[in-house]
Amino acid sequence: MALSAEEFLATAQLLAEPMVLIQHDGRIEAANQPFALAIESQHASPVGRQLAEFTLEPADQVSSYLAACSRSGQMIMGALTLHSHGKSSAWRCDGVSAGPHGAGQRGRVLLRLRPRQEALASFVALNERLNALNAQTSRRDMSEQALRRERETLRVTLSSIGDAVVVTDSTGRITFMNPIAEALTGWSLQEATGRALREVFRIHNEQSGAEVDDPVARVIETGAVIGLANHTVLRRRDGSELPIDDSAAPIRLGEAPLTGVVLIFRDITQRRAAERTRNRLAAIIESTEDAVASKTLEGIITSWNRGAERLFGYSADEIIGQPIFTVVPPQLYEQEREILARLRAGQRIEHFDTQRLRKDGTPVDISLTVSPIRDSSGAIVGASKIARDITQRKRMETDLLEADRRKDEFLATLAHELRNPLAPIRTSSDVLSHLALVGPARSACEIIQRQVAFMTRLVDELLDVARINSGRIEMQREPLDLRSVMVAAVEACRPDIDAAHHQLDLHLPQEPVIVLGDRVRLAQIFANVLGNAAKYTPSAGCIAVSLQREQGDALVRIRDNGIGIDPHKLNYVFELFSQLERSYERTGGGLGIGLALARRLVMLHEGQIHAHSAGVGKGSEFTIRLPLEQVGVPLAEERAAAVATGPSRRVLIADDNEDAAASLAMLIESMGHRTRVVYDGAEAVRVVESFRPELAILDIGMPKLNGYEVAQRLKQAPWMGGTLLVALTGWGQQSDRQRAFKAGFHDHLVKPASIEALEALFGRLASPPEALPGE
């Protein structure tokens, strides 16, 4: 079938897509107006010129494509890049053989380029040109064969269009459907031909479901171009629905009456889904309490939701187009520049706490999340930021910190107030223990000592927990033989073990087991666990304690045949203030601090502690692992000098608590030393010149002059150079110790002081003692 240039132009000029008829040698025989516009050659006709002149592809590549189209009986897809006046544009092309124009001529190619400009006017032009073509065909008295040829050309052309096309006659009955229309409606051309458009093209309102007027009927009635309203859905043959947009235009032969209608529509499912997603996101952004904004990579604000208006005080009209630095405090400009640099690098900034400025200049604390925005090609084109007001959270954090500070202060005050009465009770019981008491008196003294020790331990544990939580606990780590620490812990728990008539089996290795640790804290760990075993084992129970080496660790096992632990609650026993169920509690249940404190101290020693039990009533076992230390330095036991019974010393005791001062004096005198007791700071300063104490034990909270002031004055006295100044107080926080050393004290003891602590002080004094003037 041969197609003349005039016949081609009669049809091609009706279309909005570029169409060109090319001879076998690549010369352009005819081209429609959209092609001329595509190569910017509207006034100079491209006819007679080589197609390769307008492409960036090599001429041989263009020739090969055209030859393939000419030889094939099917449509051949390809790609061309057109250029003109320094500009280029990429096009998808569909080529089909158009046959030779005359006898002896070689084949030609009909070429269609995409994308086509979707202008409704082109379809109106198409209809008008079709009418003109029909008139021309009638005037020339074309044969039936020529008419079929033109129809076939039109069919090929319309079939290659990417939208659905339906053509009806003047009564609204279908005469043509392209493959896209067949696929979208579910009707084949053979089935639909001759049917009223309403049967095949059933459209409804997407929201209300109401039937929409037949667009072809409206065109026939009005003779005008008709476009459908928004939110129109096509109900397909199988009952499924898809959203469409469409338009319909009349077909006329010149001034003759309307001969038909062309209807063009397309599936907009993806576009509608994108619109719904966009609208839903927009609604979410507008309704959220958070501030949501976007900006360019240069920091220019491009969007601003209502949450941002509420948080910062600027309306969208005021702020869009302004730099983001409008809401950034000057001292944070560099921080914002760093954020922009990270966004350009494709990084996301998540939950970043910072500060911004409101419109009235007041600062606001925010949590900021910033994400890069990418276009369809993946290039970063901007940033989206979400800001949340965290003023209340910051206030709560401040309140919590203040509450924690007050809690620590309360615990320190509580410890001080408890230690003041504990000090004279303990020292008095220590004095009584030196007397040859028998019978009920001796038993009463032992009870007092045990209960004072228990109360002292409770106070110390409360303060230790506060110190660990705040990171203020001190660790005096040194190489230690863990065997001696175990013995000390057992001796500390011996009164509780003996009182309950338990059998204790202690197994220690012959060789030293060296660890790097704090002697006092390690003994505290083992004593807490061992005391727990004694407490939760019924009377006359069995407790086994062992120490061994295992896989580079020191392994301590403390096993009992007590009440046991529910396996589901093994980890619970290490929680602070936790205790077993009330039905399993012993009368000495305590505060539930011991095991929690033991675990935290073990962790500070880089060790592990675990609890094991077969169940309630089946006993418990606690294992403690500590890393072994290489023996390369003298042990603390080897470095420590034994505290032997030394000569009599002069000791000044200053404390406004007369019971505490008197009981301490009795204890020190029972150790063979001389004491002088005063009850205020001023008196302490007055007596030192005549008494010349070698050891001065001073309370802090005294009338007239407090302990710090006394220490500062005594340090200035020329005869006090060899005097050991010791603070003995109920204030035991780290800050209290630091203040004491700053005031001039050589040591800081917490009430009540033990005999061992006092003996250690006398061991630090120079020997022999100095004599008083006149002695």
PDB file of C-alpha atoms in Angstrom, residues 396-534:
ATOM      1  CA  MET A 396      11.275  17.774  83.577  1.00  0.00           C
ATOM      2  CA  GLU A 397      14.931  16.814  83.151  1.00  0.00           C
ATOM      3  CA  THR A 398      15.943  19.843  85.170  1.00  0.00           C
ATOM      4  CA  ASP A 399      13.383  18.947  87.821  1.00  0.00           C
ATOM      5  CA  LEU A 400      14.674  15.362  87.911  1.00  0.00           C
ATOM      6  CA  LEU A 401      18.258  16.552  88.289  1.00  0.00           C
ATOM      7  CA  GLU A 402      17.163  18.885  91.051  1.00  0.00           C
ATOM      8  CA  ALA A 403      15.197  16.083  92.702  1.00  0.00           C
ATOM      9  CA  ASP A 404      18.245  13.816  92.436  1.00  0.00           C
ATOM     10  CA  ARG A 405      20.413  16.526  93.974  1.00  0.00           C
ATOM     11  CA  ARG A 406      17.931  16.995  96.805  1.00  0.00           C
ATOM     12  CA  LYS A 407      17.780  13.236  97.274  1.00  0.00           C
ATOM     13  CA  ASP A 408      21.540  13.082  97.650  1.00  0.00           C
ATOM     14  CA  GLU A 409      21.430  15.985 100.058  1.00  0.00           C
ATOM     15  CA  PHE A 410      18.674  14.265 102.015  1.00  0.00           C
ATOM     16  CA  LEU A 411      20.622  11.005 102.185  1.00  0.00           C
ATOM     17  CA  ALA A 412      23.729  12.870 103.314  1.00  0.00           C
ATOM     18  CA  THR A 413      21.751  14.744 105.962  1.00  0.00           C
ATOM     19  CA  LEU A 414      20.008  11.551 107.039  1.00  0.00           C
ATOM     20  CA  ALA A 415      23.342   9.770 107.345  1.00  0.00           C
ATOM     21  CA  HIS A 416      24.774  12.648 109.341  1.00  0.00           C
ATOM     22  CA  GLU A 417      21.828  12.732 111.724  1.00  0.00           C
ATOM     23  CA  LEU A 418      21.906   8.936 112.152  1.00  0.00           C
ATOM     24  CA  ARG A 419      25.657   8.787 112.639  1.00  0.00           C
ATOM     25  CA  ASN A 420      25.676  11.376 115.386  1.00  0.00           C
ATOM     26  CA  PRO A 421      23.743   9.157 117.843  1.00  0.00           C
ATOM     27  CA  LEU A 422      25.409   6.007 116.465  1.00  0.00           C
ATOM     28  CA  ALA A 423      28.878   7.319 117.277  1.00  0.00           C
ATOM     29  CA  PRO A 424      28.525   7.433 121.075  1.00  0.00           C
ATOM     30  CA  ILE A 425      26.546   4.171 121.090  1.00  0.00           C
ATOM     31  CA  ARG A 426      29.273   2.376 119.176  1.00  0.00           C
ATOM     32  CA  THR A 427      32.196   3.825 121.106  1.00  0.00           C
ATOM     33  CA  SER A 428      30.406   3.148 124.398  1.00  0.00           C
ATOM     34  CA  SER A 429      29.809  -0.464 123.384  1.00  0.00           C
ATOM     35  CA  ASP A 430      33.484  -0.724 122.369  1.00  0.00           C
ATOM     36  CA  VAL A 431      34.468   0.592 125.809  1.00  0.00           C
ATOM     37  CA  LEU A 432      32.180  -1.931 127.486  1.00  0.00           C
ATOM     38  CA  SER A 433      33.669  -4.724 125.385  1.00  0.00           C
ATOM     39  CA  HIS A 434      37.065  -3.994 126.992  1.00  0.00           C
ATOM     40  CA  LEU A 435      35.591  -4.589 130.445  1.00  0.00           C
ATOM     41  CA  ALA A 436      35.303  -8.011 131.948  1.00  0.00           C
ATOM     42  CA  LEU A 437      31.542  -8.211 131.589  1.00  0.00           C
ATOM     43  CA  VAL A 438      29.799 -11.491 132.225  1.00  0.00           C
ATOM     44  CA  GLY A 439      26.283 -12.885 131.964  1.00  0.00           C
ATOM     45  CA  PRO A 440      23.419 -10.628 130.769  1.00  0.00           C
ATOM     46  CA  ALA A 441      25.628  -7.532 130.717  1.00  0.00           C
ATOM     47  CA  ARG A 442      28.021  -9.108 128.208  1.00  0.00           C
ATOM     48  CA  SER A 443      25.105 -10.364 126.093  1.00  0.00           C
ATOM     49  CA  ALA A 444      23.528  -6.919 126.111  1.00  0.00           C
ATOM     50  CA  CYS A 445      26.817  -5.372 125.006  1.00  0.00           C
ATOM     51  CA  GLU A 446      27.111  -7.838 122.118  1.00  0.00           C
ATOM     52  CA  ILE A 447      23.535  -7.101 121.050  1.00  0.00           C
ATOM     53  CA  ILE A 448      24.269  -3.383 121.019  1.00  0.00           C
ATOM     54  CA  GLN A 449      27.389  -3.913 118.931  1.00  0.00           C
ATOM     55  CA  ARG A 450      25.592  -6.096 116.408  1.00  0.00           C
ATOM     56  CA  GLN A 451      22.665  -3.716 115.988  1.00  0.00           C
ATOM     57  CA  VAL A 452      24.902  -0.649 115.721  1.00  0.00           C
ATOM     58  CA  ALA A 453      26.933  -2.446 113.068  1.00  0.00           C
ATOM     59  CA  PHE A 454      23.702  -3.311 111.223  1.00  0.00           C
ATOM     60  CA  MET A 455      22.447   0.301 111.322  1.00  0.00           C
ATOM     61  CA  THR A 456      25.849   1.598 110.262  1.00  0.00           C
ATOM     62  CA  ARG A 457      25.844  -0.780 107.319  1.00  0.00           C
ATOM     63  CA  LEU A 458      22.369   0.379 106.245  1.00  0.00           C
ATOM     64  CA  VAL A 459      23.475   4.008 106.306  1.00  0.00           C
ATOM     65  CA  ASP A 460      26.652   3.222 104.380  1.00  0.00           C
ATOM     66  CA  GLU A 461      24.752   1.221 101.747  1.00  0.00           C
ATOM     67  CA  LEU A 462      22.284   4.047 101.167  1.00  0.00           C
ATOM     68  CA  LEU A 463      25.127   6.481 100.609  1.00  0.00           C
ATOM     69  CA  ASP A 464      27.046   4.016  98.432  1.00  0.00           C
ATOM     70  CA  VAL A 465      24.051   3.664  96.117  1.00  0.00           C
ATOM     71  CA  ALA A 466      23.801   7.448  95.819  1.00  0.00           C
ATOM     72  CA  ARG A 467      27.537   7.706  95.107  1.00  0.00           C
ATOM     73  CA  ILE A 468      27.461   5.005  92.418  1.00  0.00           C
ATOM     74  CA  ASN A 469      24.396   6.501  90.731  1.00  0.00           C
ATOM     75  CA  SER A 470      26.075   9.909  90.549  1.00  0.00           C
ATOM     76  CA  GLY A 471      29.501   8.502  89.613  1.00  0.00           C
ATOM     77  CA  ARG A 472      31.140   9.885  92.740  1.00  0.00           C
ATOM     78  CA  ILE A 473      32.302   6.646  94.355  1.00  0.00           C
ATOM     79  CA  GLU A 474      36.066   6.337  94.841  1.00  0.00           C
ATOM     80  CA  MET A 475      37.933   3.109  94.134  1.00  0.00           C
ATOM     81  CA  GLN A 476      41.365   2.607  95.739  1.00  0.00           C
ATOM     82  CA  ARG A 477      42.499  -0.237  93.475  1.00  0.00           C
ATOM     83  CA  GLU A 478      45.700  -2.146  94.232  1.00  0.00           C
ATOM     84  CA  PRO A 479      46.990  -5.719  93.854  1.00  0.00           C
ATOM     85  CA  LEU A 480      45.343  -7.847  96.581  1.00  0.00           C
ATOM     86  CA  ASP A 481      45.376 -11.458  97.662  1.00  0.00           C
ATOM     87  CA  LEU A 482      41.693 -12.295  97.470  1.00  0.00           C
ATOM     88  CA  ARG A 483      42.082 -14.915 100.209  1.00  0.00           C
ATOM     89  CA  SER A 484      42.643 -12.259 102.886  1.00  0.00           C
ATOM     90  CA  VAL A 485      39.665 -10.284 101.607  1.00  0.00           C
ATOM     91  CA  MET A 486      37.486 -13.399 101.823  1.00  0.00           C
ATOM     92  CA  VAL A 487      38.609 -14.024 105.412  1.00  0.00           C
ATOM     93  CA  ALA A 488      37.774 -10.414 106.338  1.00  0.00           C
ATOM     94  CA  ALA A 489      34.301 -10.723 104.769  1.00  0.00           C
ATOM     95  CA  VAL A 490      33.627 -13.982 106.632  1.00  0.00           C
ATOM     96  CA  GLU A 491      34.694 -12.434 109.922  1.00  0.00           C
ATOM     97  CA  ALA A 492      32.423  -9.458 109.283  1.00  0.00           C
ATOM     98  CA  CYS A 493      29.458 -11.835 108.829  1.00  0.00           C
ATOM     99  CA  ARG A 494      30.488 -14.207 111.609  1.00  0.00           C
ATOM    100  CA  PRO A 495      28.093 -12.710 114.213  1.00  0.00           C
ATOM    101  CA  ASP A 496      25.082 -13.246 111.909  1.00  0.00           C
ATOM    102  CA  ILE A 497      26.237 -16.753 110.980  1.00  0.00           C
ATOM    103  CA  ASP A 498      26.812 -17.773 114.572  1.00  0.00           C
ATOM    104  CA  ALA A 499      23.565 -16.210 115.759  1.00  0.00           C
ATOM    105  CA  ALA A 500      21.651 -18.399 113.282  1.00  0.00           C
ATOM    106  CA  HIS A 501      23.729 -21.505 114.215  1.00  0.00           C
ATOM    107  CA  HIS A 502      24.762 -22.029 110.575  1.00  0.00           C
ATOM    108  CA  GLN A 503      27.556 -24.367 109.547  1.00  0.00           C
ATOM    109  CA  LEU A 504      30.105 -22.491 107.427  1.00  0.00           C
ATOM    110  CA  ASP A 505      32.567 -24.313 105.137  1.00  0.00           C
ATOM    111  CA  LEU A 506      35.319 -22.053 103.825  1.00  0.00           C
ATOM    112  CA  HIS A 507      37.617 -23.446 101.097  1.00  0.00           C
ATOM    113  CA  LEU A 508      40.580 -21.274 100.072  1.00  0.00           C
ATOM    114  CA  PRO A 509      43.483 -22.313  97.803  1.00  0.00           C
ATOM    115  CA  GLN A 510      47.045 -22.650  99.082  1.00  0.00           C
ATOM    116  CA  GLU A 511      48.436 -20.248  96.452  1.00  0.00           C
ATOM    117  CA  PRO A 512      47.654 -16.509  96.379  1.00  0.00           C
ATOM    118  CA  VAL A 513      44.796 -15.369  94.144  1.00  0.00           C
ATOM    119  CA  ILE A 514      45.764 -11.865  93.061  1.00  0.00           C
ATOM    120  CA  VAL A 515      43.276  -9.322  91.739  1.00  0.00           C
ATOM    121  CA  LEU A 516      43.409  -5.567  91.190  1.00  0.00           C
ATOM    122  CA  GLY A 517      40.741  -4.113  93.437  1.00  0.00           C
ATOM    123  CA  ASP A 518      39.620  -2.003  96.342  1.00  0.00           C
ATOM    124  CA  ARG A 519      40.026  -4.038  99.531  1.00  0.00           C
ATOM    125  CA  VAL A 520      37.126  -2.375 101.343  1.00  0.00           C
ATOM    126  CA  ARG A 521      34.737  -2.630  98.389  1.00  0.00           C
ATOM    127  CA  LEU A 522      35.628  -6.242  97.611  1.00  0.00           C
ATOM    128  CA  ALA A 523      35.084  -7.207 101.237  1.00  0.00           C
ATOM    129  CA  GLN A 524      31.768  -5.344 101.049  1.00  0.00           C
ATOM    130  CA  ILE A 525      30.725  -7.384  97.985  1.00  0.00           C
ATOM    131  CA  PHE A 526      31.438 -10.753  99.625  1.00  0.00           C
ATOM    132  CA  ALA A 527      29.968  -9.676 102.976  1.00  0.00           C
ATOM    133  CA  ASN A 528      26.727  -8.543 101.309  1.00  0.00           C
ATOM    134  CA  VAL A 529      26.285 -11.848  99.462  1.00  0.00           C
ATOM    135  CA  LEU A 530      27.334 -13.943 102.447  1.00  0.00           C
ATOM    136  CA  GLY A 531      25.093 -11.945 104.773  1.00  0.00           C
ATOM    137  CA  ASN A 532      22.220 -12.499 102.357  1.00  0.00           C
ATOM    138  CA  ALA A 533      22.848 -16.258 102.499  1.00  0.00           C
ATOM    139  CA  ALA A 534      22.851 -16.190 106.308  1.00  0.00           C
TER     140      ALA A 534
END
